[in-house]
Amino acid sequence: MDPVSPRSVTLTVSMLVSACLLTVLMVLPAPYQILMPGPTVDVLGEVDGEPLIAVSGAPTYPASGELRLTTVSAKGTPGIKAFPVEVLRGWSSPWSQVSQVVEEPEVTRAQIDQANQVQMVTSQEEATVAALTELGYEIPTTLTVHNVMAGSGAQDVLEPGDVILGLEGTPTPDFGVLTQILRATEPGTTVTVDVRRGDDELHLPVVTSEREDGGALLGINIDRTFDLPVEVTINIDNIGGPSAGTMFALGIIDLLTPEDEVGGQRIAGTGAIDELGSVGPIGGIQHKMAGARRDGADWFLAPRSNCDEVVGHVPSGLHVVAVDTLHEAREAVVAIGSGKGARLPTCTR
């Protein structure tokens, strides 16, 4: 047998060292965050054999087609490590976003999950209220002062636990009425707030301040308790945040109406929603559009306030419709289901 040359030994050792280093690099977490298309879920479908949206207290109707909520998956966040092979895969994908993590965030995975779950529960409640209101139901609401902002006109006038009954002599049966009155009020005006405090009904003067989008503020945060005429249960786990609200609301509407709004189409979308039916902006819309198209959606409902992130990033074959309100989103679904989607507003017109 020929003797092994020093060069062969050196080459073999170098290859072994390189392989070991490569193995270590592939299993050590990388200081990068990766955002990518997450799973999509049909809100008209089932989860583990149970309807994702269950309604009691009102008749429901079968639905065809799909209304898919969309999500973003993330690696390199607290509790979810990103590895070099995943970073390389992210760099090679046009629908993933890779960014270097400069500092470790101070929040934990548990704190993030808890915050996302709170937002999800809130979005489900507000989606239910918005959907039922869109369908013409009256939703009795109790407005209770949660806290008073320091330095506001309400400080030392209103108290946590006060139940707001009216403003300037007009009853406020829900948050929408209160908001409408305040939006029409000149900031700095003194208004009379009717409240129930314990067993007493009080009429208290509050100097308003200015809100960013126009109108006046009382300087309080309000807890809202809804007396829902229809019970809606949304069965979904492992998805957090507020961005599924619009699709939840559309699913509730579809189930409670005899018309087949979706008409067999595959429609995805996103958007936070409040109880007044306003569709708000969300994060990660480019990843959500990619996930929607990957899972077979032909149409995508996007908050108009996200349009600057939509233009130039729409996957081939996906038609994006821009909406500001739940009513507009509902009309868009009806138009798509009836074959008239081409006339709907987009982010470029």
Short mmCIF file of C-alpha atoms in Angstrom, two decimals:
data_model
loop_
_atom_site.label_atom_id
_atom_site.label_comp_id
_atom_site.label_asym_id
_atom_site.label_seq_id
_atom_site.Cartn_x
_atom_site.Cartn_y
_atom_site.Cartn_z
CA MET A 1 0.00 0.00 0.00
CA ASP A 2 1.39 3.38 -0.96
CA PRO A 3 2.15 5.72 1.91
CA VAL A 4 -0.27 8.60 2.44
CA SER A 5 1.31 11.85 1.37
CA PRO A 6 1.35 14.87 3.72
CA ARG A 7 -0.60 16.79 1.10
CA SER A 8 -3.41 14.20 1.16
CA VAL A 9 -3.50 14.31 4.96
CA THR A 10 -3.68 18.11 4.93
CA LEU A 11 -6.44 18.07 2.30
CA THR A 12 -8.46 15.48 4.22
CA VAL A 13 -8.11 17.35 7.51
CA SER A 14 -9.06 20.62 5.82
CA MET A 15 -12.16 19.04 4.31
CA LEU A 16 -13.16 17.58 7.68
CA VAL A 17 -12.62 20.91 9.43
CA SER A 18 -14.58 22.72 6.73
CA ALA A 19 -17.44 20.21 6.97
CA CYS A 20 -17.51 20.60 10.76
CA LEU A 21 -17.49 24.39 10.48
CA LEU A 22 -20.25 24.28 7.86
CA THR A 23 -22.32 21.97 10.08
CA VAL A 24 -21.87 24.29 13.07
CA LEU A 25 -22.82 27.32 10.98
CA MET A 26 -25.97 25.60 9.73
CA VAL A 27 -27.21 24.73 13.23
CA LEU A 28 -26.30 27.97 14.97
CA PRO A 29 -29.00 30.67 14.87
CA ALA A 30 -28.31 33.55 12.49
CA PRO A 31 -28.76 37.21 13.56
CA TYR A 32 -31.45 37.79 10.93
CA GLN A 33 -35.20 38.11 10.84
CA ILE A 34 -37.15 36.54 7.98
CA LEU A 35 -40.70 37.51 7.03
CA MET A 36 -42.45 35.25 4.54
CA PRO A 37 -45.93 34.24 3.35
CA GLY A 38 -47.77 32.39 6.09
CA PRO A 39 -50.72 30.00 5.92
CA THR A 40 -54.13 31.14 4.73
CA VAL A 41 -57.40 29.90 6.22
CA ASP A 42 -60.90 29.80 4.72
CA VAL A 43 -63.21 31.47 7.27
CA LEU A 44 -66.17 29.70 5.62
CA GLY A 45 -64.53 26.34 6.17
CA GLU A 46 -63.90 24.03 9.11
CA VAL A 47 -61.15 23.53 11.66
CA ASP A 48 -60.80 19.99 13.06
CA GLY A 49 -64.28 19.14 11.81
CA GLU A 50 -65.94 22.20 13.36
CA PRO A 51 -67.06 25.36 11.52
CA LEU A 52 -64.49 28.11 11.88
CA ILE A 53 -67.39 30.55 12.35
CA ALA A 54 -70.33 29.18 14.34
CA VAL A 55 -73.54 31.19 14.68
CA SER A 56 -76.48 30.62 17.03
CA GLY A 57 -79.61 32.69 17.54
CA ALA A 58 -80.24 33.30 13.83
CA PRO A 59 -80.68 31.15 10.71
CA THR A 60 -77.56 30.50 8.64
CA TYR A 61 -77.18 29.60 4.99
CA PRO A 62 -74.69 27.46 3.05
CA ALA A 63 -71.86 29.25 1.31
CA SER A 64 -69.85 28.33 -1.76
CA GLY A 65 -66.35 29.46 -2.57
CA GLU A 66 -63.75 30.66 -0.11
CA LEU A 67 -63.00 33.73 1.99
CA ARG A 68 -59.40 33.28 3.10
CA LEU A 69 -57.69 35.22 5.87
CA THR A 70 -53.96 35.63 5.27
CA THR A 71 -50.95 35.63 7.58
CA VAL A 72 -47.23 36.32 7.75
CA SER A 73 -44.73 33.79 9.08
CA ALA A 74 -41.63 35.05 10.86
CA LYS A 75 -38.30 33.57 11.88
CA GLY A 76 -35.62 35.30 13.93
CA THR A 77 -38.10 36.72 16.42
CA PRO A 78 -38.05 36.03 20.17
CA GLY A 79 -38.45 32.29 20.69
CA ILE A 80 -38.31 31.44 16.96
CA LYS A 81 -34.75 31.09 15.68
CA ALA A 82 -33.60 31.68 12.12
CA PHE A 83 -30.89 29.40 10.77
CA PRO A 84 -28.46 30.15 7.92
CA VAL A 85 -30.17 27.78 5.48
CA GLU A 86 -33.46 29.61 6.09
CA VAL A 87 -31.76 32.97 5.61
CA LEU A 88 -30.33 31.78 2.27
CA ARG A 89 -33.76 30.52 1.26
CA GLY A 90 -35.27 33.87 2.23
CA TRP A 91 -32.75 35.81 0.19
CA SER A 92 -33.52 33.69 -2.86
CA SER A 93 -37.32 34.20 -2.60
CA PRO A 94 -38.92 37.32 -4.10
CA TRP A 95 -41.70 37.09 -1.50
CA SER A 96 -39.53 36.92 1.62
CA GLN A 97 -37.88 39.79 3.45
CA VAL A 98 -34.60 39.29 5.30
CA SER A 99 -33.22 41.93 7.67
CA GLN A 100 -30.38 41.88 10.14
CA VAL A 101 -31.28 41.91 13.82
CA VAL A 102 -29.19 44.69 15.35
CA GLU A 103 -30.44 44.41 18.93
CA GLU A 104 -32.29 41.71 20.77
CA PRO A 105 -35.81 42.91 21.60
CA GLU A 106 -36.66 43.26 25.27
CA VAL A 107 -39.97 41.43 24.95
CA THR A 108 -40.32 37.67 25.29
CA ARG A 109 -42.11 35.21 23.04
CA ALA A 110 -44.80 34.78 25.68
CA GLN A 111 -45.41 38.53 25.81
CA ILE A 112 -45.69 38.73 22.03
CA ASP A 113 -48.09 35.78 21.90
CA GLN A 114 -50.22 37.26 24.66
CA ALA A 115 -50.44 40.65 22.92
CA ASN A 116 -51.32 38.98 19.61
CA GLN A 117 -54.01 36.88 21.28
CA VAL A 118 -55.58 39.95 22.90
CA GLN A 119 -55.63 41.69 19.51
CA MET A 120 -57.17 38.61 17.89
CA VAL A 121 -59.96 38.36 20.48
CA THR A 122 -60.68 42.08 20.14
CA SER A 123 -60.73 41.83 16.34
CA GLN A 124 -63.21 38.95 16.51
CA GLU A 125 -65.56 40.94 18.74
CA GLU A 126 -65.32 44.07 16.62
CA ALA A 127 -65.77 42.02 13.43
CA THR A 128 -68.95 40.54 14.89
CA VAL A 129 -70.33 43.94 15.86
CA ALA A 130 -69.41 45.45 12.48
CA ALA A 131 -70.96 42.54 10.57
CA LEU A 132 -74.22 42.56 12.53
CA THR A 133 -74.45 46.34 12.22
CA GLU A 134 -73.90 46.06 8.46
CA LEU A 135 -76.80 43.60 8.36
CA GLY A 136 -79.10 46.06 10.16
CA TYR A 137 -79.01 44.65 13.68
CA GLU A 138 -79.12 47.09 16.60
CA ILE A 139 -76.29 46.44 19.07
CA PRO A 140 -76.99 47.90 22.54
CA THR A 141 -73.65 49.03 23.95
CA THR A 142 -72.54 50.13 27.40
CA LEU A 143 -69.77 52.75 27.31
CA THR A 144 -67.75 52.80 30.52
CA VAL A 145 -64.84 55.10 31.31
CA HIS A 146 -61.75 52.92 31.65
CA ASN A 147 -59.29 55.68 32.53
CA VAL A 148 -58.91 59.44 32.31
CA MET A 149 -55.90 60.95 30.53
CA ALA A 150 -53.71 63.18 32.67
CA GLY A 151 -53.84 66.82 31.63
CA SER A 152 -57.08 66.43 29.67
CA GLY A 153 -60.27 68.36 30.28
CA ALA A 154 -61.81 65.21 31.72
CA GLN A 155 -59.25 64.99 34.53
CA ASP A 156 -60.92 65.47 37.94
CA VAL A 157 -64.31 65.58 36.17
CA LEU A 158 -64.92 62.07 34.86
CA GLU A 159 -63.92 58.95 36.77
CA PRO A 160 -63.16 55.34 35.87
CA GLY A 161 -66.39 53.37 36.07
CA ASP A 162 -68.61 56.24 34.90
CA VAL A 163 -71.14 54.97 32.34
CA ILE A 164 -71.59 57.47 29.51
CA LEU A 165 -75.25 58.00 28.72
CA GLY A 166 -75.17 61.02 26.43
CA LEU A 167 -73.30 64.01 25.11
CA GLU A 168 -74.75 67.50 24.79
CA GLY A 169 -78.20 66.13 25.56
CA THR A 170 -78.02 63.48 22.81
CA PRO A 171 -78.16 59.84 23.98
CA THR A 172 -75.11 57.76 23.06
CA PRO A 173 -76.37 54.18 22.69
CA ASP A 174 -73.13 53.11 21.04
CA PHE A 175 -69.60 54.25 20.34
CA GLY A 176 -70.48 55.30 16.80
CA VAL A 177 -72.94 57.95 17.95
CA LEU A 178 -70.44 59.29 20.50
CA THR A 179 -67.73 59.44 17.83
CA GLN A 180 -70.00 61.23 15.34
CA ILE A 181 -70.88 63.94 17.88
CA LEU A 182 -67.25 64.48 18.82
CA ARG A 183 -66.13 64.65 15.18
CA ALA A 184 -68.61 67.47 14.65
CA THR A 185 -67.46 69.31 17.79
CA GLU A 186 -64.94 72.15 17.69
CA PRO A 187 -61.86 71.27 19.80
CA GLY A 188 -61.66 73.40 22.94
CA THR A 189 -65.43 73.50 23.29
CA THR A 190 -66.93 72.70 26.68
CA VAL A 191 -69.44 69.87 26.32
CA THR A 192 -71.85 68.34 28.80
CA VAL A 193 -71.29 64.64 29.38
CA ASP A 194 -74.20 62.71 30.89
CA VAL A 195 -72.98 59.83 33.03
CA ARG A 196 -74.27 57.33 35.54
CA ARG A 197 -72.02 57.13 38.58
CA GLY A 198 -73.29 54.50 40.97
CA ASP A 199 -76.96 55.29 41.53
CA ASP A 200 -76.62 58.93 40.44
CA GLU A 201 -77.04 60.50 37.02
CA LEU A 202 -74.67 63.45 36.56
CA HIS A 203 -74.27 66.11 33.88
CA LEU A 204 -70.62 67.10 33.85
CA PRO A 205 -68.81 69.85 31.85
CA VAL A 206 -65.68 68.70 30.00
CA VAL A 207 -63.36 70.89 27.93
CA THR A 208 -62.50 68.94 24.77
CA SER A 209 -59.11 68.63 23.10
CA GLU A 210 -58.20 68.05 19.45
CA ARG A 211 -57.95 64.65 17.78
CA GLU A 212 -55.43 63.97 15.02
CA ASP A 213 -57.98 63.22 12.30
CA GLY A 214 -60.25 66.17 13.11
CA GLY A 215 -62.93 66.83 15.68
CA ALA A 216 -62.72 66.76 19.45
CA LEU A 217 -61.60 64.37 22.20
CA LEU A 218 -62.93 63.95 25.72
CA GLY A 219 -59.59 62.70 27.04
CA ILE A 220 -60.76 59.27 28.19
CA ASN A 221 -60.39 55.64 27.19
CA ILE A 222 -63.63 53.69 26.98
CA ASP A 223 -64.48 50.06 27.63
CA ARG A 224 -67.34 48.85 25.43
CA THR A 225 -69.67 46.04 26.43
CA PHE A 226 -71.95 44.73 23.67
CA ASP A 227 -75.33 43.07 24.07
CA LEU A 228 -75.22 40.95 20.93
CA PRO A 229 -78.54 39.69 19.51
CA VAL A 230 -76.72 36.84 17.74
CA GLU A 231 -74.01 34.67 19.23
CA VAL A 232 -70.95 34.24 17.05
CA THR A 233 -68.05 31.97 17.95
CA ILE A 234 -64.83 31.99 15.95
CA ASN A 235 -62.77 28.83 16.36
CA ILE A 236 -59.18 29.49 15.45
CA ASP A 237 -55.88 28.93 17.23
CA ASN A 238 -52.24 29.76 16.56
CA ILE A 239 -53.08 32.94 14.66
CA GLY A 240 -52.84 36.30 16.41
CA GLY A 241 -53.11 40.00 15.73
CA PRO A 242 -55.94 42.16 14.38
CA SER A 243 -55.52 41.76 10.62
CA ALA A 244 -58.12 39.01 10.08
CA GLY A 245 -60.98 41.22 11.25
CA THR A 246 -62.32 42.17 7.82
CA MET A 247 -62.39 38.56 6.60
CA PHE A 248 -64.11 37.41 9.81
CA ALA A 249 -66.79 40.07 9.30
CA LEU A 250 -67.33 39.07 5.66
CA GLY A 251 -67.63 35.42 6.70
CA ILE A 252 -70.27 36.27 9.31
CA ILE A 253 -72.24 38.29 6.75
CA ASP A 254 -72.09 35.48 4.20
CA LEU A 255 -73.36 32.91 6.69
CA LEU A 256 -76.25 35.10 7.87
CA THR A 257 -77.57 36.04 4.42
CA PRO A 258 -79.43 33.74 2.01
CA GLU A 259 -77.61 35.18 -1.00
CA ASP A 260 -74.51 33.32 -2.15
CA GLU A 261 -72.27 36.38 -2.17
CA VAL A 262 -68.98 34.60 -2.89
CA GLY A 263 -70.44 32.69 -5.84
CA GLY A 264 -67.84 29.93 -5.79
CA GLN A 265 -64.90 32.32 -6.08
CA ARG A 266 -61.67 32.15 -4.07
CA ILE A 267 -61.27 35.52 -2.38
CA ALA A 268 -58.52 36.32 0.11
CA GLY A 269 -57.85 39.50 2.00
CA THR A 270 -56.68 41.29 5.08
CA GLY A 271 -57.45 44.36 7.13
CA ALA A 272 -58.06 45.34 10.72
CA ILE A 273 -61.62 46.42 11.43
CA ASP A 274 -63.34 48.43 14.12
CA GLU A 275 -66.91 48.20 15.31
CA LEU A 276 -67.87 51.09 13.01
CA GLY A 277 -66.84 49.04 9.97
CA SER A 278 -63.68 50.99 9.07
CA VAL A 279 -60.98 48.84 7.46
CA GLY A 280 -57.55 49.74 8.78
CA PRO A 281 -53.97 49.14 7.61
CA ILE A 282 -51.93 46.06 8.52
CA GLY A 283 -48.35 44.86 8.16
CA GLY A 284 -46.82 42.38 5.76
CA ILE A 285 -49.32 42.82 2.95
CA GLN A 286 -46.84 41.78 0.24
CA HIS A 287 -46.26 38.46 1.99
CA LYS A 288 -50.00 38.01 2.47
CA MET A 289 -50.73 38.57 -1.22
CA ALA A 290 -48.10 35.98 -2.11
CA GLY A 291 -49.60 33.48 0.32
CA ALA A 292 -53.07 34.10 -1.08
CA ARG A 293 -51.97 33.43 -4.65
CA ARG A 294 -49.96 30.38 -3.57
CA ASP A 295 -53.14 28.92 -2.04
CA GLY A 296 -55.25 29.49 -5.14
CA ALA A 297 -56.92 32.87 -4.52
CA ASP A 298 -57.73 34.92 -7.60
CA TRP A 299 -58.93 38.00 -5.71
CA PHE A 300 -57.51 39.93 -2.77
CA LEU A 301 -59.19 42.61 -0.65
CA ALA A 302 -56.65 45.15 0.61
CA PRO A 303 -57.03 48.17 2.89
CA ARG A 304 -56.76 51.28 0.76
CA SER A 305 -54.34 52.66 3.35
CA ASN A 306 -51.91 49.88 2.36
CA CYS A 307 -52.02 50.67 -1.35
CA ASP A 308 -48.53 52.19 -1.41
CA GLU A 309 -47.18 48.76 -0.40
CA VAL A 310 -49.38 46.94 -2.92
CA VAL A 311 -48.49 48.73 -6.15
CA GLY A 312 -45.67 46.94 -7.96
CA HIS A 313 -45.79 43.88 -5.72
CA VAL A 314 -48.92 42.02 -6.83
CA PRO A 315 -48.29 38.36 -7.76
CA SER A 316 -49.19 37.41 -11.31
CA GLY A 317 -52.82 36.36 -11.67
CA LEU A 318 -54.00 38.02 -8.45
CA HIS A 319 -56.55 40.85 -8.70
CA VAL A 320 -56.38 43.33 -5.81
CA VAL A 321 -59.40 45.39 -4.75
CA ALA A 322 -58.91 48.43 -2.49
CA VAL A 323 -61.46 49.00 0.28
CA ASP A 324 -61.94 51.50 3.10
CA THR A 325 -64.99 50.03 4.84
CA LEU A 326 -66.72 46.76 5.50
CA HIS A 327 -69.62 47.92 3.33
CA GLU A 328 -67.23 48.40 0.40
CA ALA A 329 -65.66 45.00 1.06
CA ARG A 330 -69.09 43.37 1.11
CA GLU A 331 -70.06 45.04 -2.17
CA ALA A 332 -66.75 43.89 -3.66
CA VAL A 333 -67.44 40.27 -2.68
CA VAL A 334 -70.91 40.48 -4.24
CA ALA A 335 -69.46 41.95 -7.46
CA ILE A 336 -66.75 39.28 -7.66
CA GLY A 337 -69.24 36.51 -6.98
CA SER A 338 -71.50 37.76 -9.76
CA GLY A 339 -68.69 38.09 -12.30
CA LYS A 340 -68.43 41.89 -12.16
CA GLY A 341 -65.15 42.22 -10.29
CA ALA A 342 -63.31 43.88 -13.17
CA ARG A 343 -65.11 47.16 -12.41
CA LEU A 344 -63.97 47.33 -8.79
CA PRO A 345 -61.50 49.97 -7.55
CA THR A 346 -57.86 48.91 -7.37
CA CYS A 347 -54.84 50.55 -5.79
CA THR A 348 -54.07 52.29 -9.08
CA ARG A 349 -57.51 53.63 -9.94
#
